[in-house]
Short mmCIF file of N, CA and C in Angstrom, two decimals:
data_model
loop_
_atom_site.label_atom_id
_atom_site.label_comp_id
_atom_site.label_asym_id
_atom_site.label_seq_id
_atom_site.Cartn_x
_atom_site.Cartn_y
_atom_site.Cartn_z
N MET N 1 -0.20 4.79 5.28
CA MET N 1 -1.19 4.76 4.59
C MET N 1 -2.33 5.64 5.20
N ASN N 2 -3.26 6.18 4.05
CA ASN N 2 -4.31 6.81 4.56
C ASN N 2 -5.65 6.06 4.04
N ILE N 3 -6.59 5.74 4.84
CA ILE N 3 -7.74 4.94 4.30
C ILE N 3 -8.84 6.20 4.78
N CYS N 4 -9.83 6.14 3.70
CA CYS N 4 -11.01 7.23 3.70
C CYS N 4 -11.79 6.73 4.63
N PRO N 5 -12.39 7.51 5.76
CA PRO N 5 -13.46 6.73 6.52
C PRO N 5 -14.68 6.58 6.34
N GLU N 6 -15.05 7.27 5.05
CA GLU N 6 -16.26 6.98 4.38
C GLU N 6 -16.53 5.94 3.42
N CYS N 7 -15.44 6.01 2.65
CA CYS N 7 -15.81 5.04 1.24
C CYS N 7 -14.47 3.88 1.47
N GLU N 8 -13.58 3.89 2.12
CA GLU N 8 -12.48 3.23 2.97
C GLU N 8 -11.10 2.78 1.64
N VAL N 9 -11.35 4.17 0.80
CA VAL N 9 -10.61 3.99 -0.46
C VAL N 9 -8.90 3.92 0.41
N GLU N 10 -8.16 3.36 -0.27
CA GLU N 10 -6.36 3.68 0.25
C GLU N 10 -5.93 4.71 -0.90
N MET N 11 -5.35 5.63 -0.04
CA MET N 11 -4.98 7.03 -0.81
C MET N 11 -3.29 7.12 -0.50
N GLU N 12 -2.91 7.96 -1.04
CA GLU N 12 -1.26 7.70 -1.06
C GLU N 12 -0.99 8.77 0.11
N GLU N 13 -0.01 8.66 1.04
CA GLU N 13 0.44 9.61 2.33
C GLU N 13 0.19 10.89 2.37
N ASP N 14 0.30 11.79 1.30
CA ASP N 14 0.23 13.08 1.22
C ASP N 14 -1.19 13.45 0.52
N ARG N 15 -1.88 12.57 0.57
CA ARG N 15 -3.45 12.81 0.28
C ARG N 15 -3.85 13.87 1.63
N LYS N 16 -4.83 14.67 1.55
CA LYS N 16 -5.77 15.40 2.54
C LYS N 16 -7.16 14.74 2.46
N LEU N 17 -7.47 14.81 1.18
CA LEU N 17 -8.86 14.66 1.06
C LEU N 17 -9.05 13.63 0.18
N CYS N 18 -10.08 12.79 0.25
CA CYS N 18 -10.57 11.45 -0.65
C CYS N 18 -11.00 12.04 -1.87
N VAL N 19 -10.35 11.63 -3.11
CA VAL N 19 -11.16 12.02 -4.24
C VAL N 19 -12.24 11.38 -4.88
N ASP N 20 -12.20 10.05 -4.02
CA ASP N 20 -13.89 9.43 -4.42
C ASP N 20 -14.75 9.83 -3.62
N CYS N 21 -14.53 10.76 -2.62
CA CYS N 21 -15.83 11.28 -2.17
C CYS N 21 -15.84 12.44 -2.30
N SER N 22 -15.32 13.13 -3.50
CA SER N 22 -15.83 14.74 -3.98
C SER N 22 -15.03 15.27 -3.18
N GLY N 23 -13.92 15.13 -2.56
CA GLY N 23 -12.93 15.76 -1.66
C GLY N 23 -13.55 16.13 -0.28
N GLU N 24 -14.79 15.50 0.39
CA GLU N 24 -15.47 16.06 1.40
C GLU N 24 -14.92 15.28 2.58
N ALA N 25 -14.28 14.06 2.41
CA ALA N 25 -14.00 13.13 3.75
C ALA N 25 -12.47 13.43 3.87
N PRO N 26 -12.53 13.67 5.32
CA PRO N 26 -11.16 13.58 5.67
C PRO N 26 -10.35 12.60 5.71
N LEU N 27 -8.98 12.27 5.69
CA LEU N 27 -8.49 10.99 5.65
C LEU N 27 -7.79 10.88 6.74
N GLU N 28 -7.95 9.48 7.75
CA GLU N 28 -7.30 9.30 8.98
C GLU N 28 -6.13 8.17 8.57
N LYS N 29 -5.23 8.46 8.98
CA LYS N 29 -3.97 7.63 9.11
C LYS N 29 -4.21 6.28 9.55
N THR N 30 -3.88 5.33 8.99
CA THR N 30 -4.45 3.91 9.21
C THR N 30 -2.89 3.15 9.12
N SER N 31 -2.77 2.37 10.11
CA SER N 31 -1.48 1.17 9.80
C SER N 31 -1.72 0.08 9.08
N VAL N 32 -1.31 -0.71 8.43
CA VAL N 32 -1.66 -2.19 7.94
C VAL N 32 -2.41 -2.98 9.11
N GLU N 33 -1.86 -2.79 10.53
CA GLU N 33 -2.51 -3.59 11.08
C GLU N 33 -3.57 -3.56 11.43
N ASP N 34 -4.39 -2.48 11.08
CA ASP N 34 -5.50 -2.00 11.23
C ASP N 34 -6.63 -2.34 10.05
N LEU N 35 -6.12 -2.82 9.02
CA LEU N 35 -6.87 -3.02 8.00
C LEU N 35 -8.00 -4.15 8.19
N PRO N 36 -8.89 -4.69 7.50
CA PRO N 36 -9.65 -5.56 7.66
C PRO N 36 -8.84 -6.94 7.59
N GLY N 37 -9.35 -7.98 8.03
CA GLY N 37 -8.91 -9.26 7.83
C GLY N 37 -7.31 -9.39 8.51
N GLN N 38 -6.57 -8.66 8.89
CA GLN N 38 -5.37 -8.56 9.47
C GLN N 38 -5.22 -8.52 10.69
N ASN N 39 -4.56 -9.64 11.65
CA ASN N 39 -4.08 -9.49 12.75
C ASN N 39 -2.67 -10.35 13.04
N ALA N 40 -2.19 -10.31 14.33
CA ALA N 40 -1.05 -10.62 14.87
C ALA N 40 -0.30 -12.07 14.26
N ASP N 41 -1.33 -12.66 14.13
CA ASP N 41 -1.20 -14.18 14.08
C ASP N 41 -0.92 -14.26 12.39
N SER N 42 -0.97 -13.43 11.68
CA SER N 42 -0.89 -13.68 9.95
C SER N 42 0.69 -13.61 9.92
N PRO N 43 0.88 -14.58 8.86
CA PRO N 43 1.99 -14.87 8.54
C PRO N 43 2.70 -13.21 7.83
N SER N 44 4.02 -13.20 7.92
CA SER N 44 4.37 -11.88 8.11
C SER N 44 5.27 -11.80 6.75
N ALA N 45 4.55 -10.97 5.57
CA ALA N 45 5.47 -11.00 4.14
C ALA N 45 4.85 -10.04 3.65
N CYS N 46 5.69 -9.30 2.83
CA CYS N 46 4.96 -8.21 2.23
C CYS N 46 5.80 -7.86 0.75
N LEU N 47 5.22 -6.84 0.40
CA LEU N 47 5.87 -6.18 -1.15
C LEU N 47 5.83 -4.92 -0.80
N GLU N 48 6.98 -4.46 -1.09
CA GLU N 48 7.96 -3.38 -0.99
C GLU N 48 8.04 -2.54 -2.65
N LEU N 49 7.14 -1.51 -2.64
CA LEU N 49 7.54 -0.56 -3.76
C LEU N 49 8.83 0.12 -3.58
N GLU N 50 9.18 0.64 -4.77
CA GLU N 50 10.74 1.55 -5.15
C GLU N 50 10.24 2.68 -4.05
N ASP N 51 9.03 3.08 -3.57
CA ASP N 51 9.25 4.42 -2.71
C ASP N 51 9.14 4.02 -1.53
N GLY N 52 9.65 2.59 -0.95
CA GLY N 52 9.06 2.28 0.10
C GLY N 52 7.88 1.66 0.86
N TYR N 53 6.94 2.23 0.23
CA TYR N 53 5.50 1.71 0.53
C TYR N 53 5.58 0.18 0.39
N ARG N 54 4.89 -0.62 1.58
CA ARG N 54 4.88 -1.99 1.83
C ARG N 54 3.49 -2.49 2.09
N PHE N 55 2.86 -3.26 1.00
CA PHE N 55 1.80 -3.72 1.03
C PHE N 55 1.98 -5.35 1.97
N ASP N 56 1.11 -5.54 2.79
CA ASP N 56 1.32 -6.78 3.71
C ASP N 56 0.35 -7.72 2.89
N ILE N 57 1.03 -9.07 2.70
CA ILE N 57 0.59 -10.68 2.39
C ILE N 57 0.22 -11.03 3.33
N THR N 58 -1.25 -11.36 3.53
CA THR N 58 -2.20 -11.88 4.74
C THR N 58 -2.94 -12.76 4.01
N GLY N 59 -3.46 -13.85 4.58
CA GLY N 59 -4.58 -14.86 4.23
C GLY N 59 -3.89 -15.73 3.04
N ASP N 60 -4.67 -16.70 2.66
CA ASP N 60 -4.35 -17.83 1.93
C ASP N 60 -3.90 -17.14 0.35
N GLU N 61 -4.56 -16.45 -0.08
CA GLU N 61 -4.25 -15.75 -1.59
C GLU N 61 -4.65 -14.21 -1.39
N ILE N 62 -3.80 -13.37 -2.44
CA ILE N 62 -4.27 -12.04 -2.53
C ILE N 62 -4.15 -11.81 -4.05
N LEU N 63 -5.22 -10.97 -4.35
CA LEU N 63 -4.76 -10.33 -5.68
C LEU N 63 -4.16 -9.12 -6.12
N LEU N 64 -3.79 -8.98 -7.01
CA LEU N 64 -2.59 -7.83 -7.01
C LEU N 64 -3.31 -7.37 -8.73
N GLY N 65 -3.66 -6.22 -8.74
CA GLY N 65 -4.12 -5.63 -9.75
C GLY N 65 -4.46 -3.97 -9.42
N ARG N 66 -5.32 -3.86 -10.43
CA ARG N 66 -5.96 -2.23 -10.19
C ARG N 66 -7.35 -2.57 -10.49
N ARG N 67 -7.63 -1.35 -8.97
CA ARG N 67 -9.47 -1.13 -8.71
C ARG N 67 -10.13 -0.64 -10.02
N ASP N 68 -11.27 -1.11 -10.37
CA ASP N 68 -12.17 -1.26 -11.41
C ASP N 68 -13.46 -0.77 -10.89
N PRO N 69 -14.20 0.50 -10.44
CA PRO N 69 -15.46 0.51 -9.57
C PRO N 69 -16.62 -0.35 -11.01
N LEU N 70 -16.62 0.31 -12.13
CA LEU N 70 -17.25 -0.23 -13.30
C LEU N 70 -17.43 -2.04 -12.74
N ASP N 71 -16.30 -2.82 -13.09
CA ASP N 71 -16.67 -4.18 -13.07
C ASP N 71 -16.72 -4.72 -11.39
N ASP N 72 -16.70 -3.56 -10.44
CA ASP N 72 -16.68 -4.22 -8.92
C ASP N 72 -15.32 -5.27 -8.65
N LEU N 73 -14.42 -4.59 -9.14
CA LEU N 73 -13.20 -5.41 -8.98
C LEU N 73 -12.28 -4.72 -7.94
N ASP N 74 -11.75 -4.93 -6.74
CA ASP N 74 -11.17 -4.52 -5.66
C ASP N 74 -10.21 -5.59 -5.20
N PRO N 75 -8.85 -5.49 -5.77
CA PRO N 75 -8.19 -6.17 -5.34
C PRO N 75 -7.48 -6.08 -4.17
N GLU N 76 -7.03 -6.98 -3.39
CA GLU N 76 -6.06 -6.78 -2.14
C GLU N 76 -5.07 -6.07 -2.29
N VAL N 77 -4.62 -5.91 -3.48
CA VAL N 77 -3.52 -5.02 -3.32
C VAL N 77 -3.57 -4.05 -4.73
N ASP N 78 -4.12 -3.17 -4.29
CA ASP N 78 -4.38 -2.09 -5.47
C ASP N 78 -2.90 -1.55 -6.02
N LEU N 79 -2.56 -1.88 -7.19
CA LEU N 79 -1.72 -0.83 -7.47
C LEU N 79 -1.64 0.77 -8.21
N SER N 80 -3.03 0.64 -8.25
CA SER N 80 -3.44 2.10 -9.17
C SER N 80 -2.79 3.04 -9.14
N ILE N 81 -2.71 3.58 -7.47
CA ILE N 81 -2.52 4.65 -6.89
C ILE N 81 -0.89 4.79 -6.88
N HIS N 82 -0.36 3.96 -7.20
CA HIS N 82 1.31 3.65 -7.39
C HIS N 82 1.67 3.56 -8.76
N GLY N 83 0.87 4.25 -9.54
CA GLY N 83 1.29 4.39 -11.32
C GLY N 83 0.99 2.87 -11.82
N GLY N 84 0.15 2.29 -11.45
CA GLY N 84 -0.20 1.06 -12.01
C GLY N 84 -0.73 0.88 -13.40
N PHE N 85 -1.39 1.92 -13.79
CA PHE N 85 -2.20 1.90 -15.02
C PHE N 85 -0.96 2.40 -15.85
N GLU N 86 -0.37 3.71 -15.73
CA GLU N 86 0.84 4.04 -16.57
C GLU N 86 1.98 2.96 -16.46
N ARG N 87 1.88 2.13 -15.52
CA ARG N 87 2.85 1.22 -15.56
C ARG N 87 2.73 -0.32 -16.62
N GLY N 88 1.53 -0.08 -16.56
CA GLY N 88 1.06 -1.41 -17.37
C GLY N 88 0.38 -2.59 -16.56
N VAL N 89 -0.09 -2.26 -15.03
CA VAL N 89 -0.44 -3.21 -14.64
C VAL N 89 -2.16 -3.67 -14.92
N SER N 90 -1.98 -4.89 -15.11
CA SER N 90 -3.66 -5.01 -15.41
C SER N 90 -4.41 -5.53 -14.21
N ARG N 91 -6.10 -4.83 -14.40
CA ARG N 91 -6.56 -5.34 -13.45
C ARG N 91 -6.92 -6.45 -12.68
N ARG N 92 -6.53 -7.69 -13.22
CA ARG N 92 -6.64 -9.06 -12.40
C ARG N 92 -4.70 -9.36 -13.18
N HIS N 93 -4.03 -9.18 -12.38
CA HIS N 93 -2.60 -9.13 -12.86
C HIS N 93 -1.93 -10.50 -12.51
N ALA N 94 -2.22 -10.55 -10.96
CA ALA N 94 -1.06 -11.79 -10.24
C ALA N 94 -1.93 -12.21 -9.14
N VAL N 95 -1.69 -13.25 -8.74
CA VAL N 95 -1.67 -13.44 -7.29
C VAL N 95 -0.53 -14.02 -6.64
N ILE N 96 -0.56 -13.76 -5.35
CA ILE N 96 0.35 -14.29 -4.32
C ILE N 96 -0.41 -15.33 -3.48
N ARG N 97 0.03 -16.35 -3.26
CA ARG N 97 -0.69 -17.29 -2.23
C ARG N 97 0.24 -18.20 -1.22
N ARG N 98 -0.45 -18.88 -0.54
CA ARG N 98 0.59 -19.84 0.61
C ARG N 98 0.20 -21.07 -0.02
N GLU N 99 1.32 -21.89 -0.54
CA GLU N 99 1.29 -23.25 -0.91
C GLU N 99 1.90 -24.22 0.62
N ASP N 100 1.54 -25.00 0.98
CA ASP N 100 2.55 -25.86 1.96
C ASP N 100 3.05 -24.51 2.89
N ASP N 101 5.11 -24.36 2.89
CA ASP N 101 5.51 -23.40 3.74
C ASP N 101 5.95 -22.24 2.87
N ALA N 102 5.55 -22.13 1.82
CA ALA N 102 5.94 -20.85 0.74
C ALA N 102 4.91 -20.07 0.19
N TYR N 103 5.52 -19.22 -0.10
CA TYR N 103 4.46 -18.23 -1.03
C TYR N 103 4.78 -18.41 -2.47
N VAL N 104 3.61 -18.47 -3.38
CA VAL N 104 3.80 -18.27 -4.83
C VAL N 104 3.21 -17.46 -5.35
N LEU N 105 4.13 -17.15 -6.60
CA LEU N 105 3.13 -16.08 -7.27
C LEU N 105 3.16 -16.42 -8.93
N GLU N 106 1.95 -16.28 -9.07
CA GLU N 106 1.15 -16.46 -10.55
C GLU N 106 0.60 -15.63 -11.16
N ASP N 107 1.47 -15.37 -12.37
CA ASP N 107 0.67 -14.48 -13.41
C ASP N 107 -0.59 -14.73 -13.71
N LEU N 108 -2.00 -14.16 -14.08
CA LEU N 108 -2.78 -14.23 -14.18
C LEU N 108 -3.65 -14.11 -15.79
N GLY N 109 -2.21 -14.11 -16.69
CA GLY N 109 -2.44 -13.78 -18.20
C GLY N 109 -2.49 -12.17 -18.34
N SER N 110 -1.60 -11.60 -17.55
CA SER N 110 -1.69 -10.15 -17.63
C SER N 110 -1.41 -9.75 -18.75
N THR N 111 -1.74 -8.39 -19.46
CA THR N 111 -1.31 -7.84 -20.87
C THR N 111 0.11 -7.78 -20.73
N ASN N 112 0.87 -7.15 -19.90
CA ASN N 112 2.17 -6.91 -20.18
C ASN N 112 3.19 -7.56 -19.41
N GLY N 113 2.42 -8.75 -18.72
CA GLY N 113 3.41 -9.58 -18.30
C GLY N 113 3.56 -9.41 -16.62
N THR N 114 4.12 -10.70 -16.17
CA THR N 114 4.93 -10.56 -14.84
C THR N 114 6.50 -10.94 -15.09
N VAL N 115 7.35 -10.39 -14.17
CA VAL N 115 8.89 -10.81 -14.54
C VAL N 115 9.50 -10.94 -12.92
N LEU N 116 9.85 -12.37 -12.77
CA LEU N 116 10.25 -12.75 -11.30
C LEU N 116 11.92 -12.60 -11.77
N ASN N 117 12.59 -11.77 -11.03
CA ASN N 117 14.19 -11.97 -11.04
C ASN N 117 14.80 -12.03 -12.42
N ARG N 118 14.28 -11.03 -13.34
CA ARG N 118 14.71 -11.11 -14.85
C ARG N 118 14.02 -12.10 -15.76
N GLU N 119 13.25 -13.08 -14.76
CA GLU N 119 12.53 -14.25 -16.01
C GLU N 119 11.12 -14.01 -15.96
N LYS N 120 10.62 -13.90 -17.09
CA LYS N 120 9.19 -13.92 -17.47
C LYS N 120 8.41 -15.02 -16.67
N VAL N 121 7.48 -14.78 -16.32
CA VAL N 121 6.71 -15.70 -15.66
C VAL N 121 5.44 -16.26 -16.08
N PRO N 122 5.65 -17.48 -16.77
CA PRO N 122 4.52 -18.15 -17.70
C PRO N 122 3.02 -17.99 -17.11
N ALA N 123 2.02 -17.37 -17.79
CA ALA N 123 0.70 -17.37 -16.88
C ALA N 123 0.42 -18.42 -16.75
N GLY N 124 -0.11 -18.83 -15.68
CA GLY N 124 -0.77 -20.14 -15.10
C GLY N 124 0.18 -21.06 -14.20
N GLU N 125 1.33 -20.70 -14.17
CA GLU N 125 2.37 -21.67 -13.57
C GLU N 125 2.83 -20.73 -12.48
N PRO N 126 2.60 -21.22 -11.09
CA PRO N 126 3.50 -20.70 -9.88
C PRO N 126 4.48 -20.71 -9.58
N MET N 127 5.31 -19.79 -9.09
CA MET N 127 6.54 -19.72 -9.14
C MET N 127 6.92 -19.31 -7.35
N ILE N 128 7.90 -19.81 -6.88
CA ILE N 128 7.97 -19.97 -5.57
C ILE N 128 8.78 -18.89 -5.40
N LEU N 129 8.55 -17.80 -4.29
CA LEU N 129 8.81 -16.70 -3.96
C LEU N 129 9.96 -16.98 -2.57
N THR N 130 11.01 -16.05 -2.81
CA THR N 130 12.36 -16.03 -1.64
C THR N 130 12.30 -14.84 -1.21
N GLU N 131 13.38 -14.35 -0.35
CA GLU N 131 13.34 -13.09 0.49
C GLU N 131 14.27 -12.27 -0.41
N GLY N 132 13.84 -10.97 -0.94
CA GLY N 132 14.55 -10.47 -2.16
C GLY N 132 14.06 -10.53 -3.33
N ASP N 133 13.26 -11.50 -3.41
CA ASP N 133 12.76 -11.93 -5.03
C ASP N 133 12.78 -10.23 -5.49
N VAL N 134 13.20 -9.83 -6.77
CA VAL N 134 12.26 -8.68 -7.59
C VAL N 134 11.50 -8.96 -8.64
N ILE N 135 10.03 -8.45 -8.21
CA ILE N 135 9.15 -8.49 -9.33
C ILE N 135 8.61 -7.60 -9.87
N HIS N 136 8.37 -7.64 -11.36
CA HIS N 136 7.78 -6.59 -12.13
C HIS N 136 6.32 -7.18 -12.51
N PHE N 137 5.61 -6.11 -12.03
CA PHE N 137 4.25 -6.33 -12.56
C PHE N 137 3.89 -5.37 -13.82
N GLY N 138 4.17 -5.66 -14.84
CA GLY N 138 4.22 -4.74 -15.73
C GLY N 138 5.48 -3.89 -16.33
N HIS N 139 5.64 -3.00 -15.90
CA HIS N 139 6.70 -2.18 -15.33
C HIS N 139 7.20 -1.19 -13.92
N LEU N 140 5.96 -2.21 -13.00
CA LEU N 140 6.06 -1.43 -11.94
C LEU N 140 7.16 -2.20 -10.69
N ARG N 141 8.13 -2.16 -10.41
CA ARG N 141 9.04 -2.80 -9.57
C ARG N 141 8.74 -2.94 -7.98
N VAL N 142 8.84 -4.41 -7.80
CA VAL N 142 8.50 -4.47 -6.03
C VAL N 142 9.51 -5.43 -5.87
N VAL N 143 9.63 -5.37 -4.50
CA VAL N 143 10.42 -6.51 -3.57
C VAL N 143 10.05 -7.28 -2.78
N PHE N 144 9.82 -8.90 -2.96
CA PHE N 144 9.21 -9.80 -1.99
C PHE N 144 10.09 -9.89 -0.40
N HIS N 145 9.53 -9.42 0.57
CA HIS N 145 10.36 -9.58 1.60
C HIS N 145 9.46 -11.01 2.54
N GLY N 146 9.92 -11.97 2.82
CA GLY N 146 9.34 -12.93 3.48
C GLY N 146 9.99 -14.08 3.41
N GLY N 147 9.61 -15.08 3.69
CA GLY N 147 10.36 -16.66 3.56
C GLY N 147 9.09 -17.58 3.70
N THR N 148 9.15 -18.61 4.72
CA THR N 148 8.59 -19.66 4.54
C THR N 148 7.32 -19.16 5.82
N VAL N 149 6.00 -19.88 5.13
CA VAL N 149 4.66 -19.68 5.91
C VAL N 149 4.87 -19.76 7.70
N ASN N 150 5.56 -20.26 8.04
CA ASN N 150 5.64 -21.00 9.31
C ASN N 150 6.98 -20.03 9.91
N GLY N 151 7.82 -19.55 8.86
CA GLY N 151 8.88 -18.75 9.30
C GLY N 151 8.86 -17.40 9.48
N GLY N 152 7.68 -16.76 9.00
CA GLY N 152 7.76 -15.44 8.82
C GLY N 152 8.67 -14.76 7.78
N VAL N 153 9.14 -13.54 8.28
CA VAL N 153 10.14 -12.69 7.44
C VAL N 153 11.47 -13.28 7.78
N SER N 154 12.17 -13.09 6.42
CA SER N 154 13.39 -13.64 7.27
C SER N 154 14.31 -12.60 7.13
#
């Protein structure tokens, strides 16, 4: 993953310059472990996109959606750079959070919905996630990797 050292925007691997900084800021490679708020003690679970890109799930709750600078919305998992707009991902699409010893997925009333293993996720109803679950945020497909909070990745 590339992170702009000037504005800290996440960019695709093949980008050499940051589009948010008028192309003036060179990008440096950053591993997920180097991102703020993440450490070795964090539970290890992630979402894997079709292209193999992975978003680590850390903290008690993460927001998934699209960045919107006009509304000052910057979700922890920004799917904009992965075709989120074109594939129907809402700005505030869903959350994944830890509850007891599990991860749960909750749709936030997104326009194009969330589907978990071919079943539509009703807005506001948390669904437990297990290793290998296939999730569609609109038409963007991801796979959940992880298990229980205490057990880490299965």
